[in-house]
Coordinates of C-alpha atoms and ligand atoms in Angstrom, one line a residue:
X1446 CA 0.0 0.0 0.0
X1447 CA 3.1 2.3 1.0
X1448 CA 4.5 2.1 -2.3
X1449 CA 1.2 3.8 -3.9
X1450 CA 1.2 7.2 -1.7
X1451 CA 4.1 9.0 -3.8
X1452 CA 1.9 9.5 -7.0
X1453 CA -1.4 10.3 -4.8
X1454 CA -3.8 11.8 -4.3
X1455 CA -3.7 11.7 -8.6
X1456 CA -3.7 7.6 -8.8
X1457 CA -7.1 7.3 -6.7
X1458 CA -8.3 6.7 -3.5
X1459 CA -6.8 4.5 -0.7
X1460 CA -8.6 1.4 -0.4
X1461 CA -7.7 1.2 4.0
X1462 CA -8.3 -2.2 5.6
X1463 CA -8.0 -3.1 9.1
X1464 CA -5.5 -4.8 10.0
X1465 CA -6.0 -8.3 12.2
X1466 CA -4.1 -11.5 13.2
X1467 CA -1.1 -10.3 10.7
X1468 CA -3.5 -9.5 7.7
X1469 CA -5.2 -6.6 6.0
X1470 CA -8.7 -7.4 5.9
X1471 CA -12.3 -5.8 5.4
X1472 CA -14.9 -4.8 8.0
X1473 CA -17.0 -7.4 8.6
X1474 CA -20.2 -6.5 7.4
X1475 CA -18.1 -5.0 4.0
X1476 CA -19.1 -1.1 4.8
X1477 CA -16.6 1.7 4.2
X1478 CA -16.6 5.6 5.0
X1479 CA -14.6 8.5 3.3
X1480 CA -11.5 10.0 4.8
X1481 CA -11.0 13.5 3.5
X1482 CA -7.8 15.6 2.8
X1483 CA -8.5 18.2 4.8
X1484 CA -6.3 21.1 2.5
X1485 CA -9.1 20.5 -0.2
X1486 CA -11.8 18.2 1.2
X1487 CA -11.2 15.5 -1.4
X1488 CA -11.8 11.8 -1.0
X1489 CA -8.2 10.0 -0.3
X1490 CA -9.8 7.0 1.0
X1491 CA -12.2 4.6 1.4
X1492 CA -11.7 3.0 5.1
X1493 CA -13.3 -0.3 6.0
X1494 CA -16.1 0.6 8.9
X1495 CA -15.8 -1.8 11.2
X1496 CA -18.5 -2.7 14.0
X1497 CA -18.5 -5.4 17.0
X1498 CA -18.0 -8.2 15.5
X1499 CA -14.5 -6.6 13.9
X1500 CA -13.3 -5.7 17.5
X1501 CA -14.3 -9.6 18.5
X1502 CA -11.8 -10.4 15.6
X1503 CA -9.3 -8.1 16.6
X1504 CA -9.3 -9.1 20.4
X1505 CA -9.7 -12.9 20.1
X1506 CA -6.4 -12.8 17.6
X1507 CA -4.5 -10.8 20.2
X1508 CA -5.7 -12.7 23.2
X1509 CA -4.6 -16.2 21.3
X1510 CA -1.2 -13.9 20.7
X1511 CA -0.7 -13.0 24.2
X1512 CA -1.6 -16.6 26.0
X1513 CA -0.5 -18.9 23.5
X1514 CA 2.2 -17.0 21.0
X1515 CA 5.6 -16.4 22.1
X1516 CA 5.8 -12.6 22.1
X1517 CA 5.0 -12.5 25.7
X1518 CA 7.7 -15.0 26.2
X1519 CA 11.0 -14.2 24.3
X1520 CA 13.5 -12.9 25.4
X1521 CA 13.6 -9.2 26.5
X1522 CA 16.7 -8.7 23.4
X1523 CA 14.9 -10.7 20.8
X1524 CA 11.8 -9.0 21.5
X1525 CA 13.2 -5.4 21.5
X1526 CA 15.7 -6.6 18.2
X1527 CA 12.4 -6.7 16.1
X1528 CA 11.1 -3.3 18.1
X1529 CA 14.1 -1.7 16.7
X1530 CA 13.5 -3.1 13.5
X1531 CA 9.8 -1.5 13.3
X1532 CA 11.6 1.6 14.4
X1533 CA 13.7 1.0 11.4
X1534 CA 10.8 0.4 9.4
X1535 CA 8.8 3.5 9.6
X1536 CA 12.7 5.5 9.2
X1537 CA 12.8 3.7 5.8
X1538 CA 9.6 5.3 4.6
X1539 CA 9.9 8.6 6.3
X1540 CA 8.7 10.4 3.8
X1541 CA 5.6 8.3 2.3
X1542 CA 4.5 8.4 6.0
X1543 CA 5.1 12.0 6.8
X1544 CA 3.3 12.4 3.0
X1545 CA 0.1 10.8 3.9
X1546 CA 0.0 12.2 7.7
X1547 CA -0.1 15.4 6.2
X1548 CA -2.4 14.6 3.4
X1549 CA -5.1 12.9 5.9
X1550 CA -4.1 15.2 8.8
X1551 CA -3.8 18.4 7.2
X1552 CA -0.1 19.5 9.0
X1553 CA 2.4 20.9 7.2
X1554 CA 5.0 18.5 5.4
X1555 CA 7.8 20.1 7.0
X1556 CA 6.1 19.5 10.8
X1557 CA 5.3 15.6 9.6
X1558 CA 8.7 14.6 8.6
X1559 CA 10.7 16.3 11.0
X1560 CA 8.4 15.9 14.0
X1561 CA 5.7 13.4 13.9
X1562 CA 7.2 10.2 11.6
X1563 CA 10.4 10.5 13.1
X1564 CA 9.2 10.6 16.8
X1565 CA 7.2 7.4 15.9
X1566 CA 10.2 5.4 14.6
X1567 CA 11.8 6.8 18.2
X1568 CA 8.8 5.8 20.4
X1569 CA 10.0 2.0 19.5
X1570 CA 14.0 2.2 19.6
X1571 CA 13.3 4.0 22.8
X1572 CA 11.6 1.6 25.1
X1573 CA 13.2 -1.3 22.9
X1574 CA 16.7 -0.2 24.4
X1575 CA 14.8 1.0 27.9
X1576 CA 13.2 -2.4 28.7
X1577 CA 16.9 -3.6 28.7
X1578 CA 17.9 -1.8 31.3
X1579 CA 15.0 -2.8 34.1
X1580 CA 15.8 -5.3 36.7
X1581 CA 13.5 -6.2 39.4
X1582 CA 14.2 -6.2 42.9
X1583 CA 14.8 -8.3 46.0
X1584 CA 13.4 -8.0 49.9
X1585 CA 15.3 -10.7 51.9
X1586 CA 13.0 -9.9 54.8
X1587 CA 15.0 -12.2 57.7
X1588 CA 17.0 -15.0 57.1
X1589 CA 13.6 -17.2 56.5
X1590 CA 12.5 -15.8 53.9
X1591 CA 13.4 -14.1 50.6
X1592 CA 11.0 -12.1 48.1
X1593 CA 11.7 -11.0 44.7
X1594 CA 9.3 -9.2 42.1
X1595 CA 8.8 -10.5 38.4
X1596 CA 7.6 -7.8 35.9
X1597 CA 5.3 -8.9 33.9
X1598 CA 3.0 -8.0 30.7
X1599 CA -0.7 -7.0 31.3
X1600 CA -2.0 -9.0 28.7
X1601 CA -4.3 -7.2 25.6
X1602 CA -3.9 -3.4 25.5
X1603 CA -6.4 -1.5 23.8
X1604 CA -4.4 2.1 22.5
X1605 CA -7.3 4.7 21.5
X1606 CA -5.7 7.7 20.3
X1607 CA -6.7 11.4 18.8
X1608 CA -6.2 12.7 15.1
X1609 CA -4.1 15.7 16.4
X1610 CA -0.8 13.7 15.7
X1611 CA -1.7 10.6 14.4
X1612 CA 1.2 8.2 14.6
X1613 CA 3.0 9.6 17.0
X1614 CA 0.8 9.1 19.7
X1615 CA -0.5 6.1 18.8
X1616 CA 3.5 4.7 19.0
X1617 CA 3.8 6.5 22.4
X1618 CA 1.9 3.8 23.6
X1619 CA 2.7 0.9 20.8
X1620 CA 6.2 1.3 21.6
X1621 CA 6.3 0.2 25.6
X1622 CA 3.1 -1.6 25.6
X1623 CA 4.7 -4.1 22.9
X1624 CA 8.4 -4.1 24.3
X1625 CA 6.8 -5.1 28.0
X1626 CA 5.5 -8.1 25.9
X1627 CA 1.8 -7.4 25.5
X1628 CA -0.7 -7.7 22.6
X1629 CA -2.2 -4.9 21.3
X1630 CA -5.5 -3.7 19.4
X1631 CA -5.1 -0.3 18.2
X1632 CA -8.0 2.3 17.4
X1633 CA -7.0 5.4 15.6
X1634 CA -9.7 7.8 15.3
X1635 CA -11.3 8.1 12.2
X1636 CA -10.6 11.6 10.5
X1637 CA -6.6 10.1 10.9
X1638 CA -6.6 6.1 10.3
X1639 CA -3.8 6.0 7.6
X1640 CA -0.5 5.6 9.0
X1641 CA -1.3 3.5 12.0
X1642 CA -3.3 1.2 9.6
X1643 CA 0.0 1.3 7.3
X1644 CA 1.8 0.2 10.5
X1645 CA 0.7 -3.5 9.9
X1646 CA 2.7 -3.5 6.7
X1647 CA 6.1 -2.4 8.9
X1648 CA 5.0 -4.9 11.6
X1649 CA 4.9 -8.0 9.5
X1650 CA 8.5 -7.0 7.8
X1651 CA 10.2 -6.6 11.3
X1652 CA 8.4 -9.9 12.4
X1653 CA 6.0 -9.1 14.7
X1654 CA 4.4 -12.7 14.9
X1655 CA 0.5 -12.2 13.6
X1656 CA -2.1 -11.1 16.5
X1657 CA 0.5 -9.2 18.5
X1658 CA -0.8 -5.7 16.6
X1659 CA -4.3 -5.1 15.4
X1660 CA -5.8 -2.6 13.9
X1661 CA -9.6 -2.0 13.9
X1662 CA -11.0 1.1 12.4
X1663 CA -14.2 2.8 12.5
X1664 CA -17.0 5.1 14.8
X1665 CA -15.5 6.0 18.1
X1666 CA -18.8 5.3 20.0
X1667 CA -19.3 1.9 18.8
X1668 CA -16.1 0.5 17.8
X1669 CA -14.1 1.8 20.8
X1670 CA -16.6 1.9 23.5
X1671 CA -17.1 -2.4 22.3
X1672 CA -13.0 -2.9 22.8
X1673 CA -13.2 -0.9 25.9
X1674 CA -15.7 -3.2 27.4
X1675 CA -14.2 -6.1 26.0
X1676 CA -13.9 -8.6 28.6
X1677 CA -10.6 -9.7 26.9
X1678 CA -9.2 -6.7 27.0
X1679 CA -7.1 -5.7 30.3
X1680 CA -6.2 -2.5 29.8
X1681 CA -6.6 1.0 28.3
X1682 CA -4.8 3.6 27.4
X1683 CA -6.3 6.2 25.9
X1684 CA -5.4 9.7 24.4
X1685 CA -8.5 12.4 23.5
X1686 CA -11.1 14.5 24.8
X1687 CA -11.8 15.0 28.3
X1688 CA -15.5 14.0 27.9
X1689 CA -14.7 11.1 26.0
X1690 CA -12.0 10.1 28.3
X1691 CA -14.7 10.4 31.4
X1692 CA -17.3 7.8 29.3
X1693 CA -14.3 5.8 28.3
X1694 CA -13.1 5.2 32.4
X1695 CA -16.9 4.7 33.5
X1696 CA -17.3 2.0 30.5
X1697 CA -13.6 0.6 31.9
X1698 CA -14.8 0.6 35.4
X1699 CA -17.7 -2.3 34.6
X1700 CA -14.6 -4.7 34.1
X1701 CA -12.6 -3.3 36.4
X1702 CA -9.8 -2.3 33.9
X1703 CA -6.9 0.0 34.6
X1704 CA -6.7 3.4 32.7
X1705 CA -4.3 5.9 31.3
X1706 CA -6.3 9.2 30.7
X1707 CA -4.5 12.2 28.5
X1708 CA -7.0 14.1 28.0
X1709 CA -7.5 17.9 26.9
X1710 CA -6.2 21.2 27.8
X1711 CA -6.2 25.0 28.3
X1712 CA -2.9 26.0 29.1
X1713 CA -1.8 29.3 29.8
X1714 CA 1.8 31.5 28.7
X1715 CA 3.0 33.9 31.5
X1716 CA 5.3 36.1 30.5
X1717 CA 7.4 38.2 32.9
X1718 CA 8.5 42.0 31.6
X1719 CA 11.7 40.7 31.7
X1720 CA 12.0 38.1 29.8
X1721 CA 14.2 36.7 26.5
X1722 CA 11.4 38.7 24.0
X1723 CA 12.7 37.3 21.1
X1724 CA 13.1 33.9 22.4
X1725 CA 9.2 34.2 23.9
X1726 CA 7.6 35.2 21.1
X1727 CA 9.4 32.6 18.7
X1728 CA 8.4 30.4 21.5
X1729 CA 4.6 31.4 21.7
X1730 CA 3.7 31.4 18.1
X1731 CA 4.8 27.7 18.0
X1732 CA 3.0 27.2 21.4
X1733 CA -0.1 29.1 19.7
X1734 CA 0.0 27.6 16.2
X1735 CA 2.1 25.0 16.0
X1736 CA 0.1 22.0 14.0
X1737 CA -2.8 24.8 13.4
X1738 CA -3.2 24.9 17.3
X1739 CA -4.9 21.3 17.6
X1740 CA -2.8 20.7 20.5
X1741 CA -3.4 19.3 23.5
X1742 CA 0.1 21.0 25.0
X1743 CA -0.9 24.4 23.4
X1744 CA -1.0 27.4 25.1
X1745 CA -4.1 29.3 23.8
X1746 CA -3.8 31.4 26.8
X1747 CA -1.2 34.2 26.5
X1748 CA -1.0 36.5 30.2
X1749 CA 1.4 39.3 29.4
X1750 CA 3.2 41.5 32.4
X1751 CA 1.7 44.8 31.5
X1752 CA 4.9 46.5 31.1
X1753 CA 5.2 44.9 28.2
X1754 CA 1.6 43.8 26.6
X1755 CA 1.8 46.5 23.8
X1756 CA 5.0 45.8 22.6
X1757 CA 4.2 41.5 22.9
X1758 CA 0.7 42.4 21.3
X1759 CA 1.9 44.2 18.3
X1760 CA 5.8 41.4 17.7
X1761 CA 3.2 38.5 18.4
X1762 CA 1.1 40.3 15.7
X1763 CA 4.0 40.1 13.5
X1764 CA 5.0 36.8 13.7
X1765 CA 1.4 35.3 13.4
X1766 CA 1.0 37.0 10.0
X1767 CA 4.3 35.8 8.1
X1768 CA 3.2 31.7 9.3
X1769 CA 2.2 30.8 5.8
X1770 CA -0.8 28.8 4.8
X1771 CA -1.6 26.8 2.1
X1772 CA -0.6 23.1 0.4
X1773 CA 0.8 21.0 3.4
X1774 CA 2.6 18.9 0.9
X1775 CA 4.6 22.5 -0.1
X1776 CA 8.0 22.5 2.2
X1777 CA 7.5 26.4 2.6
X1778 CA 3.9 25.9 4.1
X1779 CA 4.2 26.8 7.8
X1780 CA 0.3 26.3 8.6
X1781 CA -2.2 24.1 7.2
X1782 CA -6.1 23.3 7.3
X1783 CA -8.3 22.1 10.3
X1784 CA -8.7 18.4 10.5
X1785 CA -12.4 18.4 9.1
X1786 CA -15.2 20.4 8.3
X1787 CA -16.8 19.9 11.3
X1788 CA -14.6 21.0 13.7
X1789 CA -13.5 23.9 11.1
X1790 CA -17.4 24.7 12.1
X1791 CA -16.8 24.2 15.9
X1792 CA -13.9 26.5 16.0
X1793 CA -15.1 29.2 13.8
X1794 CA -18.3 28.9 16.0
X1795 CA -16.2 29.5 19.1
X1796 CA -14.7 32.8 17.4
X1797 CA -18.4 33.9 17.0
X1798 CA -19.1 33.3 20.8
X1799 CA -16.0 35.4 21.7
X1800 CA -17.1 38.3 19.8
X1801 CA -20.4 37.9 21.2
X1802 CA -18.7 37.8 24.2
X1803 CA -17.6 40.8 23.7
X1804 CA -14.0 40.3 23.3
X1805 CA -12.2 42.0 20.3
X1806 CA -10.2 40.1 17.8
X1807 CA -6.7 41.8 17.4
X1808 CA -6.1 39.6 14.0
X1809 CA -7.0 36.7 11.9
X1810 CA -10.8 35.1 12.9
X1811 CA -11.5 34.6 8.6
X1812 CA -11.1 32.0 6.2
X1813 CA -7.2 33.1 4.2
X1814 CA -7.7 33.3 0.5
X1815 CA -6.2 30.4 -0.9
X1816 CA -7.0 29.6 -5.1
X1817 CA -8.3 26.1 -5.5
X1818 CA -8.0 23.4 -5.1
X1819 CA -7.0 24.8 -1.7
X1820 CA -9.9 27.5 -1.2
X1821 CA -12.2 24.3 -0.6
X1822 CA -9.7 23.6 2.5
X1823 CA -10.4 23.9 5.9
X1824 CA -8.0 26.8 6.6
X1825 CA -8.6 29.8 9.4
X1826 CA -5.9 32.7 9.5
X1827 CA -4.3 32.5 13.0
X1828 CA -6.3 34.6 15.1
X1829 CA -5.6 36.5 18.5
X1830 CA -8.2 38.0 21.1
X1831 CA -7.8 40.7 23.3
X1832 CA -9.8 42.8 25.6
X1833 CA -11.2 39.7 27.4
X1834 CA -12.4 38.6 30.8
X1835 CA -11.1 35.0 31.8
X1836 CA -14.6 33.9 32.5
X1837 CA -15.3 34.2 29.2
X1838 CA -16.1 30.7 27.4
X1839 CA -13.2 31.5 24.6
X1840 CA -10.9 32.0 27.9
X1841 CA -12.2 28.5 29.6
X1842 CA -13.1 26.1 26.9
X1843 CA -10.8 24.1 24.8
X1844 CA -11.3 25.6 21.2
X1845 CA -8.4 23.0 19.8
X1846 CA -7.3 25.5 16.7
X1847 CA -5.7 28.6 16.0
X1848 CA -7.3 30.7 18.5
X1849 CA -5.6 32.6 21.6
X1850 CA -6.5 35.1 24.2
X1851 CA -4.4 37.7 25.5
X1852 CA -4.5 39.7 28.4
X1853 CA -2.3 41.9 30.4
X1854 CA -1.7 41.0 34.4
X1855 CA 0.0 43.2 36.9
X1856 CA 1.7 40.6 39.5
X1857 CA 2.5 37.4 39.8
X1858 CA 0.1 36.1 42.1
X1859 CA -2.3 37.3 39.6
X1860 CA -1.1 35.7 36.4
X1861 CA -0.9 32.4 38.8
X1862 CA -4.5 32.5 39.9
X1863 CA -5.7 33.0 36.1
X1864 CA -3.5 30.4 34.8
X1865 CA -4.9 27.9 37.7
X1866 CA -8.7 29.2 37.1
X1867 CA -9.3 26.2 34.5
X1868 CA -10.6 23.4 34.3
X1869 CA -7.8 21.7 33.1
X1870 CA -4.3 21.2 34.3
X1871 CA -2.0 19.4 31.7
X1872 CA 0.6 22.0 30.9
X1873 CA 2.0 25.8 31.3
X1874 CA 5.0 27.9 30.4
X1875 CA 6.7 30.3 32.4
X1876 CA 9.2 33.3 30.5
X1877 CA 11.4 35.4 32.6
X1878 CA 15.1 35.9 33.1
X1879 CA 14.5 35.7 37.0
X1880 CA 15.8 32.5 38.1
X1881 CA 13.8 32.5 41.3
X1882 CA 10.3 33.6 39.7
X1883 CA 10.7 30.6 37.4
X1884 CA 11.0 28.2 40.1
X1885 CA 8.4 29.9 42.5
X1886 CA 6.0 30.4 39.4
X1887 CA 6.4 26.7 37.9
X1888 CA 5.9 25.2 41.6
X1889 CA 2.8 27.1 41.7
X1890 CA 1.0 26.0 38.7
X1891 CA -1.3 23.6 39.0
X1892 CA -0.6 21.2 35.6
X1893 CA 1.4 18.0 35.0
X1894 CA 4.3 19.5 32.5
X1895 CA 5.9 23.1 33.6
X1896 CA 8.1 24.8 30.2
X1897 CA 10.5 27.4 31.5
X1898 CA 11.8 29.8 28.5
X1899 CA 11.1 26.7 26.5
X1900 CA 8.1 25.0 25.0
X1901 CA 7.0 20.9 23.6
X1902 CA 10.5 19.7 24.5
X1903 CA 9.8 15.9 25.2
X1904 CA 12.1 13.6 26.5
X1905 CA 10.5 10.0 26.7
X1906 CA 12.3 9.4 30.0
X1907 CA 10.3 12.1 31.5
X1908 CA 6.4 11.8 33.3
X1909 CA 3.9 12.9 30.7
X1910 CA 0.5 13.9 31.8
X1911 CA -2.1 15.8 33.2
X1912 CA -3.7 17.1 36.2
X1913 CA -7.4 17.7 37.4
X1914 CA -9.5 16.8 34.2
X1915 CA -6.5 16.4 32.0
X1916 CA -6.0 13.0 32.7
X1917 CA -5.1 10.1 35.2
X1918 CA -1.8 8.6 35.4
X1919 CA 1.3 9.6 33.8
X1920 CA 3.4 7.6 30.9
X1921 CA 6.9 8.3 29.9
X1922 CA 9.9 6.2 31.1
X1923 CA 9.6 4.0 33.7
X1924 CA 5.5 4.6 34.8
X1925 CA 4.7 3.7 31.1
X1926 CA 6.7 0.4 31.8
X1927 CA 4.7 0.5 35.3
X1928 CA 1.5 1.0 33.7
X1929 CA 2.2 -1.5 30.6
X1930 CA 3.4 -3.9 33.1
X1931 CA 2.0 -6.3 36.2
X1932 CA 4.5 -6.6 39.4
X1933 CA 4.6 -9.9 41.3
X1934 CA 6.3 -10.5 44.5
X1935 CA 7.2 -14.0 45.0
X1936 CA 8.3 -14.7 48.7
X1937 CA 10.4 -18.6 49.6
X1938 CA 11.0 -19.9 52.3
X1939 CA 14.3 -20.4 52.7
Ligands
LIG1329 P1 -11.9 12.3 20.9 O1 -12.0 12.1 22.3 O2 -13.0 12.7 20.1 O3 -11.4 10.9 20.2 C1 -10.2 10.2 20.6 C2 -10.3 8.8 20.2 O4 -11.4 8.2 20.9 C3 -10.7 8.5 18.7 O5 -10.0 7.4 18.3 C4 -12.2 8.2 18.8 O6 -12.6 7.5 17.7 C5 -12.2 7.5 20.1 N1 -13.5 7.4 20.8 C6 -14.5 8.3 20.8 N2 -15.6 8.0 21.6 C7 -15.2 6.8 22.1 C8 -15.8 5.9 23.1 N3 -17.0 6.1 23.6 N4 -15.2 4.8 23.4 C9 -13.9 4.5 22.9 N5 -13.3 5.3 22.0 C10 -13.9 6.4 21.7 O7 -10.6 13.3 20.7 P2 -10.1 13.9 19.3 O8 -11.1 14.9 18.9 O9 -9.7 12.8 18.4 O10 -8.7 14.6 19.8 C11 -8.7 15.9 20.4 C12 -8.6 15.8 21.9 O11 -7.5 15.1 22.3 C13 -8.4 17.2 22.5 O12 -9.3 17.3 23.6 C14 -7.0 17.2 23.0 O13 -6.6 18.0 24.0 C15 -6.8 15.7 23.3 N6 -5.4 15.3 23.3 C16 -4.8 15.1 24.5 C17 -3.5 14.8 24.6 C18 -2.7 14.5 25.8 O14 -1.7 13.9 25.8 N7 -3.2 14.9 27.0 C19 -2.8 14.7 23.3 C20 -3.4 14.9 22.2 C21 -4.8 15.2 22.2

């Protein structure tokens, strides 16, 4: 299938199976739906539309993977040699996969194959080469007894990811749910279903033995909420929408299944009058638009010291108007379309309710113009607010596109409390030159992942995750080996 991407979108559209038990196949009941490129709304494929009876497919091959196949049982070096040969895999055809992220996600080509395929290939090496390095440990509590832990695989993992970035988050939890030895059925969401579906391809190559990785596509609603509720399935980790997330841990909860919960945000940017103001701007316009805002790490909420809100508001300005939008497949393109009409509709709605609001936009909030095939596209200008109060719904509400607020603060302990008054708490950035502010200020937010003078840096070791309705748990490093993972203590008599 790989080898067809390079001549499309002109050669047709992508016939996408699922993917179970080592084997493309179709749904079930043989029923498709369309996948759109988002830069022009065109048909690029036809995806099989799977329904209960696929997910029963898809679990019972894994299950029959994880209790009888040997993945769970070779040995930690064999099992990460083939890891790092998937990781190898999706290097090899960097740039058909970065092509048809962009072309089904909508983000610019230079963001897909410098960011999001690459990362994917380094979700496997890493926790191939970390699950090397684990021991277990040993509690010889007197001199009759000794106990030692065993770590060992959960069994089937169902992975529900996000369109935001396709592949790369789905192999944040591919990568150390399959080197702790488990089976896997993956569920991409269905705006983005291409490059983990292609996944299969690079799976069989590196010798992943059939059942170990699944792939079932289709509805959210009915085709993930089955697999979450499979009783064959013993864990979940999952990667979306806070509301979604919530249904997702009650529907878990009936078979007492452990979750992982990264769910939504609504981070905030404070920035101190004496901060780096070129670095912080460069900074906040990725933070702002990077991968057209659809971010769950984005900070759509800019507080600015007074001191220095004019001169941010009008450099910000600046630098949001030279990002340029158009073809994602074009090198030069620094922006691209929203992921679908429809939530090109709920964004553009939620600039509506901040003008009703009463807010004032300070730039973008309309559609660029683009000639076609790209003025059919889903693309919105980057666009800024200003004048607004944070109990505003545009200040509160996770809009998931191009669209910040900015607002001026006079002290610390007041750009603290707004950043705080959220629902959410997954991440927040702090600029200033003052060494101690940082500290103090980072301590003091209340979110999972604290940037200082930096943003989206990302080392795997590190905890990834949210706090108060961004999510439960953290991954990354060890705790996603401790959530992918059971512990055993076995105690002898001596
Ligand atoms: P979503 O919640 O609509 O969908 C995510 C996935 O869940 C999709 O695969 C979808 O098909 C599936 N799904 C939907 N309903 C389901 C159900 N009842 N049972 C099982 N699966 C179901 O989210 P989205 O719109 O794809 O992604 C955007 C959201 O993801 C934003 O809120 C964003 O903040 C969040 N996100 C969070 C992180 C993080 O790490 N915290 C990262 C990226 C995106």
């Amino acid at each position: 299938m790989l080898q067809e991407l390079r001549t499309r979108p002109k050669q047709g559209v992508i016939d996408q199976k699922m993917f179970i038990n080592g084997e493309y196949v179709d749904a079930a009941s043989g029923e498709t739906f369309e996948s759109r490129n988002p830069a022009t709304n065109e048909v690029i494929a036809k995806v099989a539309k799977g329904d209960a009876s696929d997910v029963e497919r898809a679990v019972r091959a894994a299950r029959k993977a994880f209790d009888e196949g040997p993945w769970p049982r070779m040995p930690v070096a064999e099992r990460s040699a083939i890891l790092m040969k998937v990781g190898a895999g999706i290097r090899k055809r960097l740039s058909e996969l970065a092509e048809l992220e962009s072309m089904d996600q909508g983000k610019p080509i230079s963001e897909s194959s410098h960011l999001d395929i690459p990362r994917s290939a380094y979700n496997f090496e890493f926790f191939a080469e970390y699950i090397k390095t684990l021991s277990s440990e040993a509690n010889p509590v007197d001199d009759k007894f000794l106990n030692y832990t065993l770590r060992e695989p959960v069994g089937v993992v169902a992975t529900i990811s996000p369109w935001n970035f396709p592949l790369l988050l789905m192999t944040w939890k591919l990568g150390p749910a399959l080197a702790c030895g488990n089976t896997v059925v993956a569920k991409p969401a269905s705006y983005t279903p291409l490059t983990t579906a292609a996944l299969g391809e690079i799976m069989n190559e590196a010798g992943v033995p059939p059942g170990v990785f699944n792939v079932v596509l289709g509805p959210g609603g009915s085709v993930g909420n089955t697999l979450v509720g499979h009783k064959l399935v013993d864990k979940v980790s999952f990667t979306g929408e806070t509301v979604t997330g919530a249904t997702i841990t009650a529907e878990a909860a009936k078979t007492l299944k452990d979750v992982s919960m990264e769910l939504g945000g609504k981070a905030a940017s404070i920035i101190f009058a004496d901060c780096d103001l070129d670095l912080t701007i460069a900074q906040t316009i990725r933070a702002a638009y990077l991968n057209q805002g659809e971010v769950c790490l984005a900070m759509p909420r800019l507080l600015v010291e007074r001191k220095i809100y004019d001169e941010f508001c009008s450099r910000f300005q600046r630098a949001a108007e030279a990002l340029v939008l158009g073809d994602p497949l074009d090198p030069r393109t620094t922006m691209g379309p929203l992921v679908d009409r429809a939530h090109f509709k709920t964004v553009t709605d939620y600039i509506e309710i901040g003008k009703k609001e009463g807010a004032k936009i300070l730039f973008g909030g309309e559609k660029p113009a683009l000639e076609a095939p790209f003025s059919e596209g889903n693309f919105l200008k980057p666009t800024a607010f200003v004048d607004v109060d944070q109990k505003m719904r545009i200040c509160q509400e996770e809009i998931f596109g191009p669209v910040v607020t900015i607002a001026p603060f006079d002290t610390e302990d007041e750009a603290i409390a707004i950043a705080n008054d959220v629902k959410y708490g997954l991440a927040g950035t702090v600029f200033t030159t003052n060494l101690s502010r940082a500290h103090r200020v980072a301590r003091r937010i209340r979110a999972g992942l604290i940037w200082v003078n930096c943003w989206f840096v990302r080392d795997l070791r590190t905890p990834f995750g949210g706090m108060k309705e961004s999510g439960i748990g953290r991954e990354g490093g060890v705790r996603s080996i401790e959530f992918y993972s059971e512990i055993k203590n076995v105690c002898i008599a001596l």
